[in-house]
Amino acid sequence: MRLRSAVLILIAVLLLAAAPCVLAEGEAVVSLSVASVEATGETVTVPITILDCARVDSVQFNLNYDSAALKVVSVNPGRIFPAEYVVSNAGEPNRVRFACICAEGLTKGGEMASVTFEVLGGTGSAITLTDVVITAIDAGYVQSESYISLTDGGVAVGGGELLQEAGDEKGDVLAVVLQGGRADVDDVQ
C-alpha cells in the first residue's frame, strides 16, 4: 500500500513538473532576434534586436557562431541601453557574451547591439542565442521573470543558404523563472 501511494505521488509530481507554462492573457513576450544577412564583402555587420521590451531592465545572453567561418572584428552597443551599461566579451572562439542593464527599464525596442564579423571562408555560419536571461521591473522596481521569443540568424556567403544548427527551432517562447539567483528555462505552449 505504501509503495503504491509513493509511486502515485511520484507520478503526480513528475506530471506537474513537466507541465508547460501558459502565458496569461495580455502577458508580454520579449522578442530577441539575430538578423540573417548575406555577406557581400570581407566583413558583415549583424544586428541584434529586442522588441516588446517595455520595462526590461537586464538582458544577458551568449551569441554563438562558427569561428572557422567568421571572426569577430568589433562589437558595438545599440541606442536603447545606455552604452556604458552594455558589456560584451568576445575573447572566446565561437561565442560573444553580452550583458546589458538599464535601471529605469527600457521604454522602446530596437537594435541593442551589433557584431561585425570578418568572413573567413565560403560557408557562412549560423548565429544562435543561448543562455538567455531577460528581466523586467514593475512600477515599484520589483524585478520579475520575462517570457522570451528567440529568433536565431546567421551569415550566408556567396548566395548560399544560411546554415542552421541541428535542432534549431525558430520563434520558441521560453519562460525564464528566476529562482534563488538561478534561471530555469521552460518551453511555453
Short mmCIF file of C-alpha atoms in Angstrom, two decimals:
data_model
loop_
_atom_site.label_atom_id
_atom_site.label_comp_id
_atom_site.label_asym_id
_atom_site.label_seq_id
_atom_site.Cartn_x
_atom_site.Cartn_y
_atom_site.Cartn_z
CA MET A 1 0.00 0.00 0.00
CA ARG A 2 2.80 2.43 0.90
CA LEU A 3 4.67 1.58 -2.28
CA ARG A 4 1.58 2.22 -4.40
CA SER A 5 0.99 5.60 -2.69
CA ALA A 6 4.62 6.57 -3.12
CA VAL A 7 4.52 5.68 -6.82
CA LEU A 8 1.30 7.68 -7.35
CA ILE A 9 2.77 10.71 -5.58
CA LEU A 10 5.95 10.45 -7.64
CA ILE A 11 3.95 10.28 -10.88
CA ALA A 12 1.84 13.30 -9.84
CA VAL A 13 4.96 15.33 -9.02
CA LEU A 14 6.60 14.41 -12.34
CA LEU A 15 3.47 15.36 -14.29
CA LEU A 16 3.22 18.73 -12.57
CA ALA A 17 6.91 19.45 -13.13
CA ALA A 18 6.63 18.58 -16.82
CA ALA A 19 3.52 20.69 -17.43
CA PRO A 20 4.35 23.64 -19.72
CA CYS A 21 3.84 27.21 -18.61
CA VAL A 22 0.96 29.06 -20.23
CA LEU A 23 1.03 32.79 -20.92
CA ALA A 24 -1.54 34.78 -19.03
CA GLU A 25 -3.82 36.92 -21.19
CA GLY A 26 -2.10 40.19 -22.02
CA GLU A 27 1.31 38.95 -20.80
CA ALA A 28 4.14 40.43 -22.86
CA VAL A 29 6.65 38.28 -24.70
CA VAL A 30 10.03 39.94 -25.19
CA SER A 31 11.47 39.20 -28.65
CA LEU A 32 15.23 38.85 -29.03
CA SER A 33 16.50 38.21 -32.54
CA VAL A 34 19.65 38.00 -34.61
CA ALA A 35 19.41 39.07 -38.24
CA SER A 36 20.15 36.79 -41.16
CA VAL A 37 22.41 38.63 -43.59
CA GLU A 38 24.29 37.86 -46.77
CA ALA A 39 27.98 38.69 -46.83
CA THR A 40 28.85 40.73 -49.91
CA GLY A 41 32.37 41.70 -48.87
CA GLU A 42 35.13 40.81 -46.45
CA THR A 43 33.14 41.97 -43.41
CA VAL A 44 29.49 41.83 -42.43
CA THR A 45 27.59 43.51 -39.59
CA VAL A 46 24.88 41.50 -37.84
CA PRO A 47 22.33 43.44 -35.72
CA ILE A 48 20.77 42.04 -32.54
CA THR A 49 17.28 43.39 -31.91
CA ILE A 50 14.97 43.41 -28.89
CA LEU A 51 11.25 44.22 -29.25
CA ASP A 52 8.18 44.33 -26.98
CA CYS A 53 10.52 45.17 -24.13
CA ALA A 54 8.84 47.88 -22.05
CA ARG A 55 10.34 47.94 -18.53
CA VAL A 56 13.08 45.38 -19.39
CA ASP A 57 15.96 46.21 -17.07
CA SER A 58 18.50 43.48 -17.85
CA VAL A 59 19.44 41.17 -20.70
CA GLN A 60 22.20 38.62 -20.85
CA PHE A 61 22.94 36.00 -23.48
CA ASN A 62 25.59 34.22 -25.50
CA LEU A 63 25.82 34.81 -29.24
CA ASN A 64 27.27 31.65 -30.83
CA TYR A 65 28.90 31.36 -34.27
CA ASP A 66 31.38 29.17 -36.16
CA SER A 67 34.86 30.63 -35.65
CA ALA A 68 36.15 28.68 -38.67
CA ALA A 69 33.82 30.78 -40.85
CA LEU A 70 33.65 34.12 -39.01
CA LYS A 71 35.99 36.22 -36.86
CA VAL A 72 34.72 39.00 -34.57
CA VAL A 73 36.07 42.39 -35.65
CA SER A 74 34.01 44.62 -33.36
CA VAL A 75 31.02 44.67 -31.03
CA ASN A 76 29.02 47.90 -30.84
CA PRO A 77 26.18 48.84 -28.48
CA GLY A 78 22.90 49.99 -29.98
CA ARG A 79 20.96 53.01 -28.76
CA ILE A 80 18.34 51.51 -26.47
CA PHE A 81 20.57 50.63 -23.49
CA PRO A 82 22.98 53.26 -22.12
CA ALA A 83 26.29 52.46 -23.88
CA GLU A 84 28.23 52.33 -20.62
CA TYR A 85 25.94 49.53 -19.42
CA VAL A 86 26.37 47.26 -22.43
CA VAL A 87 29.19 44.82 -21.78
CA SER A 88 30.44 42.21 -24.20
CA ASN A 89 33.25 39.68 -24.16
CA ALA A 90 34.44 38.28 -27.48
CA GLY A 91 37.53 36.63 -26.01
CA GLU A 92 36.40 33.04 -26.62
CA PRO A 93 36.22 31.43 -30.05
CA ASN A 94 32.65 30.64 -31.21
CA ARG A 95 30.96 32.93 -28.67
CA VAL A 96 30.34 36.53 -27.69
CA ARG A 97 28.88 37.05 -24.21
CA PHE A 98 26.56 40.02 -23.64
CA ALA A 99 25.13 41.72 -20.55
CA CYS A 100 23.06 44.91 -20.63
CA ILE A 101 21.31 46.83 -17.84
CA CYS A 102 19.04 49.84 -17.56
CA ALA A 103 17.99 50.93 -14.05
CA GLU A 104 14.74 52.59 -15.17
CA GLY A 105 13.75 49.84 -17.63
CA LEU A 106 13.54 50.27 -21.39
CA THR A 107 10.84 52.40 -22.98
CA LYS A 108 11.19 51.14 -26.56
CA GLY A 109 12.70 48.34 -28.58
CA GLY A 110 15.27 48.43 -31.33
CA GLU A 111 18.83 47.43 -32.09
CA MET A 112 20.53 46.63 -28.80
CA ALA A 113 23.93 45.77 -30.30
CA SER A 114 25.66 44.74 -33.49
CA VAL A 115 28.61 42.49 -34.21
CA THR A 116 30.88 42.99 -37.19
CA PHE A 117 32.50 39.80 -38.44
CA GLU A 118 35.32 39.15 -40.89
CA VAL A 119 34.22 36.44 -43.33
CA LEU A 120 36.92 33.73 -43.30
CA GLY A 121 35.57 31.24 -45.80
CA GLY A 122 32.88 30.45 -48.28
CA THR A 123 30.49 28.57 -45.97
CA GLY A 124 28.91 31.19 -43.71
CA SER A 125 27.66 30.40 -40.23
CA ALA A 126 24.51 30.08 -38.18
CA ILE A 127 24.39 32.60 -35.35
CA THR A 128 22.42 31.43 -32.35
CA LEU A 129 21.32 32.80 -28.98
CA THR A 130 21.81 30.69 -25.86
CA ASP A 131 21.80 31.12 -22.08
CA VAL A 132 19.30 33.99 -22.43
CA VAL A 133 18.02 35.71 -19.30
CA ILE A 134 15.78 38.78 -19.57
CA THR A 135 14.21 40.50 -16.58
CA ALA A 136 11.80 43.42 -16.25
CA ILE A 137 10.78 45.74 -13.44
CA ASP A 138 7.35 46.92 -12.42
CA ALA A 139 6.38 50.42 -11.24
CA GLY A 140 7.75 49.60 -7.77
CA TYR A 141 11.10 48.43 -9.24
CA VAL A 142 10.42 44.79 -8.38
CA GLN A 143 12.28 42.57 -10.83
CA SER A 144 10.41 39.62 -12.37
CA GLU A 145 10.68 36.93 -14.98
CA SER A 146 10.21 37.64 -18.67
CA TYR A 147 8.78 35.43 -21.37
CA ILE A 148 11.14 35.34 -24.33
CA SER A 149 10.77 34.63 -28.04
CA LEU A 150 14.10 33.88 -29.71
CA THR A 151 14.96 34.07 -33.40
CA ASP A 152 18.39 32.89 -34.50
CA GLY A 153 20.09 34.25 -37.60
CA GLY A 154 23.33 33.89 -39.45
CA VAL A 155 25.59 34.86 -42.28
CA ALA A 156 25.21 33.41 -45.79
CA VAL A 157 28.14 33.69 -48.19
CA GLY A 158 28.03 33.90 -51.98
CA GLY A 159 24.29 33.43 -52.34
CA GLY A 160 24.45 30.15 -50.42
CA GLU A 161 21.83 29.01 -47.94
CA LEU A 162 22.00 30.02 -44.33
CA LEU A 163 23.32 27.18 -42.22
CA GLN A 164 21.14 26.20 -39.26
CA GLU A 165 22.31 24.42 -36.16
CA ALA A 166 20.86 20.99 -35.63
CA GLY A 167 17.65 21.15 -33.63
CA ASP A 168 17.29 24.90 -34.15
CA GLU A 169 13.68 25.91 -33.61
CA LYS A 170 12.70 29.44 -34.57
CA GLY A 171 10.36 31.54 -32.51
CA ASP A 172 10.32 29.34 -29.40
CA VAL A 173 8.75 31.12 -26.46
CA LEU A 174 10.61 30.47 -23.26
CA ALA A 175 9.65 31.14 -19.68
CA VAL A 176 12.61 32.22 -17.63
CA VAL A 177 11.87 31.87 -13.96
CA LEU A 178 14.36 33.33 -11.53
CA GLN A 179 14.69 31.04 -8.55
CA GLY A 180 17.24 31.77 -5.87
CA GLY A 181 19.53 33.60 -8.28
CA ARG A 182 19.48 30.90 -10.96
CA ALA A 183 17.37 30.80 -14.08
CA ASP A 184 15.22 27.82 -15.05
CA VAL A 185 14.04 27.81 -18.65
CA ASP A 186 10.87 26.04 -19.79
CA ASP A 187 9.16 25.88 -23.19
CA VAL A 188 5.78 27.62 -23.27
CA GLN A 189 2.91 26.29 -25.38
#
